[in-house]
Amino acid sequence: MEKSLIYVYCILESPAKSSKTIEFNGLNSMMIDDFQVVFKSVCLNEFSEENFKRNLSDLLWIETNAREHVEVIKWLMEENSVIPFKFGTIYYSENTLRKFIEDYSDSLKENFSEISGKEEWAVKIYCDRKSLSEQIDELSEEAAELEKQIMASSPGRGFLLKRKKNEFVETEMTRICNKFGQEYYDEFRKLSTAKYLNNLLPKDYTGREDSMILNASFLVNKNMVNDFMNKGDILMKRDSNSGFSIEINGPWPAFSFISIKENSNAE
């Protein structure tokens, strides 16, 4: 009989505050110290280190399994505080899993204290530079002043000033995008308990024509989520005519805010 591996989804606080039946669709759970570990048994031919690396080249396999991983965790999040494990976390035996929990128990408790009653929300801000350029005179005193000089100049001087303004506008739009991005970040930060800046994603990844100017995750108290979403609506109504758009989605497992460190007395 082929040896099975332990694929871990997440850890729940014990006792689990859930009316859900975890043991469904191949899922199992076990108590280790003060924690409930949710896992499933998987086969070597799919999840051994070598085979897992091979499967990572199969986009359909990744999409199917990664989606299932997140959906299980989100389902458990509805009634529990959850420490999510990364997609593809495998233990070769119950003993190695138990040792991990025992060696990192203090940090796990600290992380539960940090995320309890909170959710991770993702905020992405985009800017349509064409729309922004059409509003540049309203947003930039320097651009507005150059436009006045152009209007008051002779054709020859006006041509040179237009070229100067075009060059200036590109730099000025970048400055304005940075300014607005920081302002959005600060507004959402006020409504969260922790924040995490992610890398900006290029257009060929987002599939959008506009440019991403902020990609951040925020840890938000559940009783503040409505305020958090309303802030996005307010900012969107205020700035959409200038080419800015806001994308908020969640709640997500708190991957961005989990930091697990070994116990100081672990051997």
PDB file of C-alpha atoms in Angstrom:
ATOM      1  CA  MET A   1       0.000   0.000   0.000  1.00  0.00           C
ATOM      2  CA  GLU A   2       1.362   3.403  -0.985  1.00  0.00           C
ATOM      3  CA  LYS A   3       2.446   5.642   1.866  1.00  0.00           C
ATOM      4  CA  SER A   4       0.244   8.703   2.352  1.00  0.00           C
ATOM      5  CA  LEU A   5       1.410  12.196   3.260  1.00  0.00           C
ATOM      6  CA  ILE A   6      -0.199  14.815   5.504  1.00  0.00           C
ATOM      7  CA  TYR A   7      -1.350  17.934   3.640  1.00  0.00           C
ATOM      8  CA  VAL A   8      -2.060  20.714   6.161  1.00  0.00           C
ATOM      9  CA  TYR A   9      -4.597  23.466   5.469  1.00  0.00           C
ATOM     10  CA  CYS A  10      -4.604  25.403   8.701  1.00  0.00           C
ATOM     11  CA  ILE A  11      -4.645  25.399  12.482  1.00  0.00           C
ATOM     12  CA  LEU A  12      -7.700  26.343  14.549  1.00  0.00           C
ATOM     13  CA  GLU A  13      -7.853  27.570  18.096  1.00  0.00           C
ATOM     14  CA  SER A  14      -8.935  24.845  20.487  1.00  0.00           C
ATOM     15  CA  PRO A  15     -11.663  24.138  21.159  1.00  0.00           C
ATOM     16  CA  ALA A  16     -12.801  24.968  17.642  1.00  0.00           C
ATOM     17  CA  LYS A  17     -15.627  27.498  17.663  1.00  0.00           C
ATOM     18  CA  SER A  18     -17.424  25.759  14.836  1.00  0.00           C
ATOM     19  CA  SER A  19     -20.698  24.003  14.175  1.00  0.00           C
ATOM     20  CA  LYS A  20     -19.216  22.736  10.910  1.00  0.00           C
ATOM     21  CA  THR A  21     -18.289  19.116  10.432  1.00  0.00           C
ATOM     22  CA  ILE A  22     -14.638  19.149   9.427  1.00  0.00           C
ATOM     23  CA  GLU A  23     -14.484  15.473   8.517  1.00  0.00           C
ATOM     24  CA  PHE A  24     -15.987  15.774   5.039  1.00  0.00           C
ATOM     25  CA  ASN A  25     -14.713  15.421   1.512  1.00  0.00           C
ATOM     26  CA  GLY A  26     -11.482  13.806   2.654  1.00  0.00           C
ATOM     27  CA  LEU A  27     -10.676  16.359   5.375  1.00  0.00           C
ATOM     28  CA  ASN A  28      -9.515  15.283   8.812  1.00  0.00           C
ATOM     29  CA  SER A  29      -8.458  16.995  12.004  1.00  0.00           C
ATOM     30  CA  MET A  30      -6.337  16.142  15.007  1.00  0.00           C
ATOM     31  CA  MET A  31      -5.662  17.779  18.340  1.00  0.00           C
ATOM     32  CA  ILE A  32      -2.022  18.641  19.028  1.00  0.00           C
ATOM     33  CA  ASP A  33      -1.399  20.455  22.292  1.00  0.00           C
ATOM     34  CA  ASP A  34      -3.838  23.399  22.323  1.00  0.00           C
ATOM     35  CA  PHE A  35      -4.501  23.402  18.589  1.00  0.00           C
ATOM     36  CA  GLN A  36      -6.747  21.652  16.102  1.00  0.00           C
ATOM     37  CA  VAL A  37      -4.927  20.857  12.856  1.00  0.00           C
ATOM     38  CA  VAL A  38      -7.041  20.475   9.709  1.00  0.00           C
ATOM     39  CA  PHE A  39      -5.483  18.247   7.054  1.00  0.00           C
ATOM     40  CA  LYS A  40      -6.075  15.609   4.413  1.00  0.00           C
ATOM     41  CA  SER A  41      -4.126  12.539   3.387  1.00  0.00           C
ATOM     42  CA  VAL A  42      -2.525  12.774  -0.057  1.00  0.00           C
ATOM     43  CA  CYS A  43      -0.504  10.364  -2.169  1.00  0.00           C
ATOM     44  CA  LEU A  44       3.204  10.413  -2.928  1.00  0.00           C
ATOM     45  CA  ASN A  45       2.736  10.373  -6.691  1.00  0.00           C
ATOM     46  CA  GLU A  46       1.174  13.834  -6.520  1.00  0.00           C
ATOM     47  CA  PHE A  47       2.625  15.552  -3.465  1.00  0.00           C
ATOM     48  CA  SER A  48       6.095  14.158  -2.842  1.00  0.00           C
ATOM     49  CA  GLU A  49       8.689  16.931  -3.134  1.00  0.00           C
ATOM     50  CA  GLU A  50       9.769  15.866  -6.619  1.00  0.00           C
ATOM     51  CA  ASN A  51       6.245  15.322  -7.946  1.00  0.00           C
ATOM     52  CA  PHE A  52       4.936  18.525  -6.374  1.00  0.00           C
ATOM     53  CA  LYS A  53       7.641  20.541  -8.150  1.00  0.00           C
ATOM     54  CA  ARG A  54       6.702  18.828 -11.410  1.00  0.00           C
ATOM     55  CA  ASN A  55       3.010  19.612 -10.902  1.00  0.00           C
ATOM     56  CA  LEU A  56       3.816  23.293 -10.385  1.00  0.00           C
ATOM     57  CA  SER A  57       4.408  23.492 -14.139  1.00  0.00           C
ATOM     58  CA  ASP A  58       0.789  22.428 -14.738  1.00  0.00           C
ATOM     59  CA  LEU A  59      -1.261  25.633 -14.525  1.00  0.00           C
ATOM     60  CA  LEU A  60      -4.594  23.804 -14.384  1.00  0.00           C
ATOM     61  CA  TRP A  61      -3.339  21.616 -11.518  1.00  0.00           C
ATOM     62  CA  ILE A  62      -2.131  24.673  -9.605  1.00  0.00           C
ATOM     63  CA  GLU A  63      -5.359  26.604 -10.180  1.00  0.00           C
ATOM     64  CA  THR A  64      -7.572  23.699  -9.102  1.00  0.00           C
ATOM     65  CA  ASN A  65      -5.605  22.754  -6.004  1.00  0.00           C
ATOM     66  CA  ALA A  66      -4.699  26.275  -4.865  1.00  0.00           C
ATOM     67  CA  ARG A  67      -8.338  27.362  -5.160  1.00  0.00           C
ATOM     68  CA  GLU A  68      -9.471  24.367  -3.125  1.00  0.00           C
ATOM     69  CA  HIS A  69      -6.814  25.137  -0.505  1.00  0.00           C
ATOM     70  CA  VAL A  70      -8.048  28.709  -0.022  1.00  0.00           C
ATOM     71  CA  GLU A  71     -11.748  27.757  -0.161  1.00  0.00           C
ATOM     72  CA  VAL A  72     -11.343  25.222   2.655  1.00  0.00           C
ATOM     73  CA  ILE A  73      -9.581  27.794   4.833  1.00  0.00           C
ATOM     74  CA  LYS A  74     -12.160  30.504   4.072  1.00  0.00           C
ATOM     75  CA  TRP A  75     -14.960  28.075   4.917  1.00  0.00           C
ATOM     76  CA  LEU A  76     -13.382  27.399   8.317  1.00  0.00           C
ATOM     77  CA  MET A  77     -12.759  31.133   8.849  1.00  0.00           C
ATOM     78  CA  GLU A  78     -16.495  31.779   8.976  1.00  0.00           C
ATOM     79  CA  GLU A  79     -16.659  30.557  12.576  1.00  0.00           C
ATOM     80  CA  ASN A  80     -13.024  30.300  13.702  1.00  0.00           C
ATOM     81  CA  SER A  81      -9.783  32.173  14.034  1.00  0.00           C
ATOM     82  CA  VAL A  82      -7.471  30.384  11.616  1.00  0.00           C
ATOM     83  CA  ILE A  83      -3.722  30.289  11.058  1.00  0.00           C
ATOM     84  CA  PRO A  84      -3.459  29.359   7.366  1.00  0.00           C
ATOM     85  CA  PHE A  85      -0.643  27.233   6.005  1.00  0.00           C
ATOM     86  CA  LYS A  86       0.828  27.921   2.580  1.00  0.00           C
ATOM     87  CA  PHE A  87      -0.451  25.922  -0.363  1.00  0.00           C
ATOM     88  CA  GLY A  88       1.437  22.642  -0.612  1.00  0.00           C
ATOM     89  CA  THR A  89       2.535  22.318   3.033  1.00  0.00           C
ATOM     90  CA  ILE A  90       3.326  18.632   3.486  1.00  0.00           C
ATOM     91  CA  TYR A  91       4.431  16.543   6.460  1.00  0.00           C
ATOM     92  CA  TYR A  92       5.724  13.033   5.939  1.00  0.00           C
ATOM     93  CA  SER A  93       4.514  11.760   9.304  1.00  0.00           C
ATOM     94  CA  GLU A  94       2.318  12.674  12.243  1.00  0.00           C
ATOM     95  CA  ASN A  95       5.432  12.797  14.418  1.00  0.00           C
ATOM     96  CA  THR A  96       7.054  15.545  12.333  1.00  0.00           C
ATOM     97  CA  LEU A  97       3.814  17.530  12.384  1.00  0.00           C
ATOM     98  CA  ARG A  98       3.539  17.158  16.151  1.00  0.00           C
ATOM     99  CA  LYS A  99       7.134  18.283  16.594  1.00  0.00           C
ATOM    100  CA  PHE A 100       6.473  21.395  14.524  1.00  0.00           C
ATOM    101  CA  ILE A 101       3.433  22.316  16.621  1.00  0.00           C
ATOM    102  CA  GLU A 102       5.313  21.705  19.867  1.00  0.00           C
ATOM    103  CA  ASP A 103       8.398  23.673  18.776  1.00  0.00           C
ATOM    104  CA  TYR A 104       6.364  26.650  17.557  1.00  0.00           C
ATOM    105  CA  SER A 105       3.485  26.609  20.051  1.00  0.00           C
ATOM    106  CA  ASP A 106       4.367  29.936  21.700  1.00  0.00           C
ATOM    107  CA  SER A 107       4.492  31.732  18.361  1.00  0.00           C
ATOM    108  CA  LEU A 108       1.251  30.098  17.228  1.00  0.00           C
ATOM    109  CA  LYS A 109      -0.497  31.420  20.347  1.00  0.00           C
ATOM    110  CA  GLU A 110       0.917  34.913  19.702  1.00  0.00           C
ATOM    111  CA  ASN A 111      -0.336  34.807  16.130  1.00  0.00           C
ATOM    112  CA  PHE A 112      -3.809  33.744  17.229  1.00  0.00           C
ATOM    113  CA  SER A 113      -3.840  36.667  19.654  1.00  0.00           C
ATOM    114  CA  GLU A 114      -2.916  39.005  16.792  1.00  0.00           C
ATOM    115  CA  ILE A 115      -5.503  37.804  14.255  1.00  0.00           C
ATOM    116  CA  SER A 116      -8.410  36.825  16.515  1.00  0.00           C
ATOM    117  CA  GLY A 117     -11.582  38.638  15.473  1.00  0.00           C
ATOM    118  CA  LYS A 118      -9.882  40.104  12.400  1.00  0.00           C
ATOM    119  CA  GLU A 119      -9.827  39.527   8.636  1.00  0.00           C
ATOM    120  CA  GLU A 120      -7.337  40.231   5.879  1.00  0.00           C
ATOM    121  CA  TRP A 121      -8.558  42.542   3.121  1.00  0.00           C
ATOM    122  CA  ALA A 122      -6.696  43.308  -0.097  1.00  0.00           C
ATOM    123  CA  VAL A 123      -6.676  46.806  -1.594  1.00  0.00           C
ATOM    124  CA  LYS A 124      -5.446  47.549  -5.091  1.00  0.00           C
ATOM    125  CA  ILE A 125      -5.426  51.076  -6.527  1.00  0.00           C
ATOM    126  CA  TYR A 126      -5.154  51.759 -10.248  1.00  0.00           C
ATOM    127  CA  CYS A 127      -4.610  54.912 -12.280  1.00  0.00           C
ATOM    128  CA  ASP A 128      -5.647  55.555 -15.873  1.00  0.00           C
ATOM    129  CA  ARG A 129      -2.886  57.961 -16.900  1.00  0.00           C
ATOM    130  CA  LYS A 130      -4.818  59.153 -19.954  1.00  0.00           C
ATOM    131  CA  SER A 131      -7.754  60.259 -17.780  1.00  0.00           C
ATOM    132  CA  LEU A 132      -5.327  61.748 -15.270  1.00  0.00           C
ATOM    133  CA  SER A 133      -3.555  63.742 -17.987  1.00  0.00           C
ATOM    134  CA  GLU A 134      -6.884  65.290 -18.985  1.00  0.00           C
ATOM    135  CA  GLN A 135      -7.329  66.558 -15.414  1.00  0.00           C
ATOM    136  CA  ILE A 136      -3.712  67.544 -14.843  1.00  0.00           C
ATOM    137  CA  ASP A 137      -4.299  71.308 -14.866  1.00  0.00           C
ATOM    138  CA  GLU A 138      -6.792  70.918 -12.011  1.00  0.00           C
ATOM    139  CA  LEU A 139      -4.439  68.743  -9.959  1.00  0.00           C
ATOM    140  CA  SER A 140      -1.133  70.526 -10.581  1.00  0.00           C
ATOM    141  CA  GLU A 141      -0.491  74.245 -10.094  1.00  0.00           C
ATOM    142  CA  GLU A 142       2.702  73.982 -12.146  1.00  0.00           C
ATOM    143  CA  ALA A 143       0.866  72.379 -15.070  1.00  0.00           C
ATOM    144  CA  ALA A 144      -1.869  75.008 -14.878  1.00  0.00           C
ATOM    145  CA  GLU A 145       0.745  77.790 -14.903  1.00  0.00           C
ATOM    146  CA  LEU A 146       2.460  76.320 -17.963  1.00  0.00           C
ATOM    147  CA  GLU A 147      -0.909  76.178 -19.734  1.00  0.00           C
ATOM    148  CA  LYS A 148      -1.469  79.885 -18.988  1.00  0.00           C
ATOM    149  CA  GLN A 149       1.936  80.713 -20.442  1.00  0.00           C
ATOM    150  CA  ILE A 150       1.163  78.670 -23.558  1.00  0.00           C
ATOM    151  CA  MET A 151      -2.136  80.474 -24.092  1.00  0.00           C
ATOM    152  CA  ALA A 152      -0.449  83.878 -23.728  1.00  0.00           C
ATOM    153  CA  SER A 153       2.565  83.101 -25.945  1.00  0.00           C
ATOM    154  CA  SER A 154       3.322  83.522 -29.617  1.00  0.00           C
ATOM    155  CA  PRO A 155       3.007  80.395 -31.801  1.00  0.00           C
ATOM    156  CA  GLY A 156       6.758  79.758 -31.743  1.00  0.00           C
ATOM    157  CA  ARG A 157       7.177  80.148 -28.006  1.00  0.00           C
ATOM    158  CA  GLY A 158       3.881  78.316 -27.430  1.00  0.00           C
ATOM    159  CA  PHE A 159       5.219  75.310 -29.350  1.00  0.00           C
ATOM    160  CA  LEU A 160       8.306  75.137 -27.146  1.00  0.00           C
ATOM    161  CA  LEU A 161       6.231  75.533 -23.989  1.00  0.00           C
ATOM    162  CA  LYS A 162       3.867  72.747 -25.095  1.00  0.00           C
ATOM    163  CA  ARG A 163       6.814  70.413 -25.530  1.00  0.00           C
ATOM    164  CA  LYS A 164       8.093  71.442 -22.106  1.00  0.00           C
ATOM    165  CA  LYS A 165       4.671  70.841 -20.587  1.00  0.00           C
ATOM    166  CA  ASN A 166       4.322  67.408 -22.189  1.00  0.00           C
ATOM    167  CA  GLU A 167       7.622  66.339 -20.650  1.00  0.00           C
ATOM    168  CA  PHE A 168       6.638  67.851 -17.314  1.00  0.00           C
ATOM    169  CA  VAL A 169       3.219  66.164 -17.305  1.00  0.00           C
ATOM    170  CA  GLU A 170       4.725  62.661 -17.454  1.00  0.00           C
ATOM    171  CA  THR A 171       6.853  63.357 -14.383  1.00  0.00           C
ATOM    172  CA  GLU A 172       4.025  65.183 -12.641  1.00  0.00           C
ATOM    173  CA  MET A 173       1.578  62.322 -13.171  1.00  0.00           C
ATOM    174  CA  THR A 174       4.024  59.956 -11.504  1.00  0.00           C
ATOM    175  CA  ARG A 175       4.286  62.346  -8.559  1.00  0.00           C
ATOM    176  CA  ILE A 176       0.498  62.620  -8.311  1.00  0.00           C
ATOM    177  CA  CYS A 177       0.088  58.834  -8.482  1.00  0.00           C
ATOM    178  CA  ASN A 178       2.585  58.427  -5.649  1.00  0.00           C
ATOM    179  CA  LYS A 179       0.802  61.121  -3.636  1.00  0.00           C
ATOM    180  CA  PHE A 180      -2.623  59.558  -4.095  1.00  0.00           C
ATOM    181  CA  GLY A 181      -1.277  56.063  -3.455  1.00  0.00           C
ATOM    182  CA  GLN A 182       0.175  57.190  -0.128  1.00  0.00           C
ATOM    183  CA  GLU A 183      -3.050  58.979   0.767  1.00  0.00           C
ATOM    184  CA  TYR A 184      -5.149  55.872   0.058  1.00  0.00           C
ATOM    185  CA  TYR A 185      -2.723  53.744   2.050  1.00  0.00           C
ATOM    186  CA  ASP A 186      -2.928  56.113   5.029  1.00  0.00           C
ATOM    187  CA  GLU A 187      -6.737  56.228   4.937  1.00  0.00           C
ATOM    188  CA  PHE A 188      -7.102  52.434   4.981  1.00  0.00           C
ATOM    189  CA  ARG A 189      -4.305  52.064   7.535  1.00  0.00           C
ATOM    190  CA  LYS A 190      -6.321  54.147  10.022  1.00  0.00           C
ATOM    191  CA  LEU A 191      -9.114  51.549   9.850  1.00  0.00           C
ATOM    192  CA  SER A 192      -6.868  48.505  10.301  1.00  0.00           C
ATOM    193  CA  THR A 193      -4.663  46.997  12.996  1.00  0.00           C
ATOM    194  CA  ALA A 194      -1.816  45.938  10.679  1.00  0.00           C
ATOM    195  CA  LYS A 195      -0.780  46.491   7.090  1.00  0.00           C
ATOM    196  CA  TYR A 196       1.462  44.881   4.493  1.00  0.00           C
ATOM    197  CA  LEU A 197       2.726  46.341   1.217  1.00  0.00           C
ATOM    198  CA  ASN A 198       2.880  43.950  -1.727  1.00  0.00           C
ATOM    199  CA  ASN A 199       4.765  44.409  -4.979  1.00  0.00           C
ATOM    200  CA  LEU A 200       2.991  46.333  -7.725  1.00  0.00           C
ATOM    201  CA  LEU A 201       1.781  44.042 -10.504  1.00  0.00           C
ATOM    202  CA  PRO A 202       2.441  44.815 -14.195  1.00  0.00           C
ATOM    203  CA  LYS A 203      -0.330  45.208 -16.740  1.00  0.00           C
ATOM    204  CA  ASP A 204       0.372  41.858 -18.386  1.00  0.00           C
ATOM    205  CA  TYR A 205      -0.395  40.218 -15.027  1.00  0.00           C
ATOM    206  CA  THR A 206      -3.493  42.250 -14.087  1.00  0.00           C
ATOM    207  CA  GLY A 207      -4.925  42.236 -17.615  1.00  0.00           C
ATOM    208  CA  ARG A 208      -5.900  45.887 -17.183  1.00  0.00           C
ATOM    209  CA  GLU A 209      -5.070  48.954 -19.263  1.00  0.00           C
ATOM    210  CA  ASP A 210      -4.558  51.199 -16.236  1.00  0.00           C
ATOM    211  CA  SER A 211      -1.487  51.048 -13.993  1.00  0.00           C
ATOM    212  CA  MET A 212      -1.427  49.679 -10.453  1.00  0.00           C
ATOM    213  CA  ILE A 213      -0.160  52.280  -7.968  1.00  0.00           C
ATOM    214  CA  LEU A 214      -0.899  50.478  -4.676  1.00  0.00           C
ATOM    215  CA  ASN A 215      -1.088  46.809  -3.736  1.00  0.00           C
ATOM    216  CA  ALA A 216      -1.597  46.364  -0.008  1.00  0.00           C
ATOM    217  CA  SER A 217      -3.156  44.025   2.536  1.00  0.00           C
ATOM    218  CA  PHE A 218      -4.796  45.173   5.755  1.00  0.00           C
ATOM    219  CA  LEU A 219      -5.800  43.301   8.894  1.00  0.00           C
ATOM    220  CA  VAL A 220      -9.227  44.636   9.848  1.00  0.00           C
ATOM    221  CA  ASN A 221     -11.388  44.039  12.909  1.00  0.00           C
ATOM    222  CA  LYS A 222     -14.606  42.345  11.816  1.00  0.00           C
ATOM    223  CA  ASN A 223     -16.655  45.142  13.380  1.00  0.00           C
ATOM    224  CA  MET A 224     -14.746  47.680  11.231  1.00  0.00           C
ATOM    225  CA  VAL A 225     -15.173  45.971   7.859  1.00  0.00           C
ATOM    226  CA  ASN A 226     -18.204  48.071   6.864  1.00  0.00           C
ATOM    227  CA  ASP A 227     -16.303  51.273   7.674  1.00  0.00           C
ATOM    228  CA  PHE A 228     -13.345  49.965   5.670  1.00  0.00           C
ATOM    229  CA  MET A 229     -15.529  49.253   2.635  1.00  0.00           C
ATOM    230  CA  ASN A 230     -17.367  52.566   2.962  1.00  0.00           C
ATOM    231  CA  LYS A 231     -14.040  54.413   2.955  1.00  0.00           C
ATOM    232  CA  GLY A 232     -13.287  52.798  -0.390  1.00  0.00           C
ATOM    233  CA  ASP A 233     -16.635  53.962  -1.783  1.00  0.00           C
ATOM    234  CA  ILE A 234     -16.025  57.525  -0.567  1.00  0.00           C
ATOM    235  CA  LEU A 235     -12.550  57.708  -2.103  1.00  0.00           C
ATOM    236  CA  MET A 236     -13.791  56.163  -5.341  1.00  0.00           C
ATOM    237  CA  LYS A 237     -16.573  58.726  -5.747  1.00  0.00           C
ATOM    238  CA  ARG A 238     -14.138  61.528  -4.997  1.00  0.00           C
ATOM    239  CA  ASP A 239     -11.355  60.523  -7.377  1.00  0.00           C
ATOM    240  CA  SER A 240     -12.835  58.407 -10.180  1.00  0.00           C
ATOM    241  CA  ASN A 241     -13.052  61.401 -12.535  1.00  0.00           C
ATOM    242  CA  SER A 242      -9.297  61.866 -12.156  1.00  0.00           C
ATOM    243  CA  GLY A 243      -8.603  58.360 -13.408  1.00  0.00           C
ATOM    244  CA  PHE A 244      -8.225  56.500 -10.106  1.00  0.00           C
ATOM    245  CA  SER A 245     -10.065  53.287  -9.268  1.00  0.00           C
ATOM    246  CA  ILE A 246     -10.128  51.128  -6.148  1.00  0.00           C
ATOM    247  CA  GLU A 247     -10.452  47.353  -5.931  1.00  0.00           C
ATOM    248  CA  ILE A 248     -11.143  45.879  -2.476  1.00  0.00           C
ATOM    249  CA  ASN A 249     -11.621  42.163  -1.960  1.00  0.00           C
ATOM    250  CA  GLY A 250     -11.741  39.727   0.916  1.00  0.00           C
ATOM    251  CA  PRO A 251     -11.933  38.441   3.483  1.00  0.00           C
ATOM    252  CA  TRP A 252      -8.826  36.337   2.939  1.00  0.00           C
ATOM    253  CA  PRO A 253      -6.889  34.014   5.215  1.00  0.00           C
ATOM    254  CA  ALA A 254      -4.383  36.196   7.067  1.00  0.00           C
ATOM    255  CA  PHE A 255      -1.354  34.948   5.120  1.00  0.00           C
ATOM    256  CA  SER A 256       0.259  38.407   5.148  1.00  0.00           C
ATOM    257  CA  PHE A 257       0.174  38.713   8.926  1.00  0.00           C
ATOM    258  CA  ILE A 258       1.361  35.309  10.115  1.00  0.00           C
ATOM    259  CA  SER A 259       4.924  35.140  11.422  1.00  0.00           C
ATOM    260  CA  ILE A 260       5.798  31.853  13.104  1.00  0.00           C
ATOM    261  CA  LYS A 261       9.017  31.609  15.108  1.00  0.00           C
ATOM    262  CA  GLU A 262      10.481  28.672  16.942  1.00  0.00           C
ATOM    263  CA  ASN A 263      10.104  28.554  20.739  1.00  0.00           C
ATOM    264  CA  SER A 264      13.188  29.882  22.507  1.00  0.00           C
ATOM    265  CA  ASN A 265      13.550  26.597  24.415  1.00  0.00           C
ATOM    266  CA  ALA A 266      12.965  24.310  21.434  1.00  0.00           C
ATOM    267  CA  GLU A 267      15.658  21.721  20.842  1.00  0.00           C
TER     268      GLU A 267
END
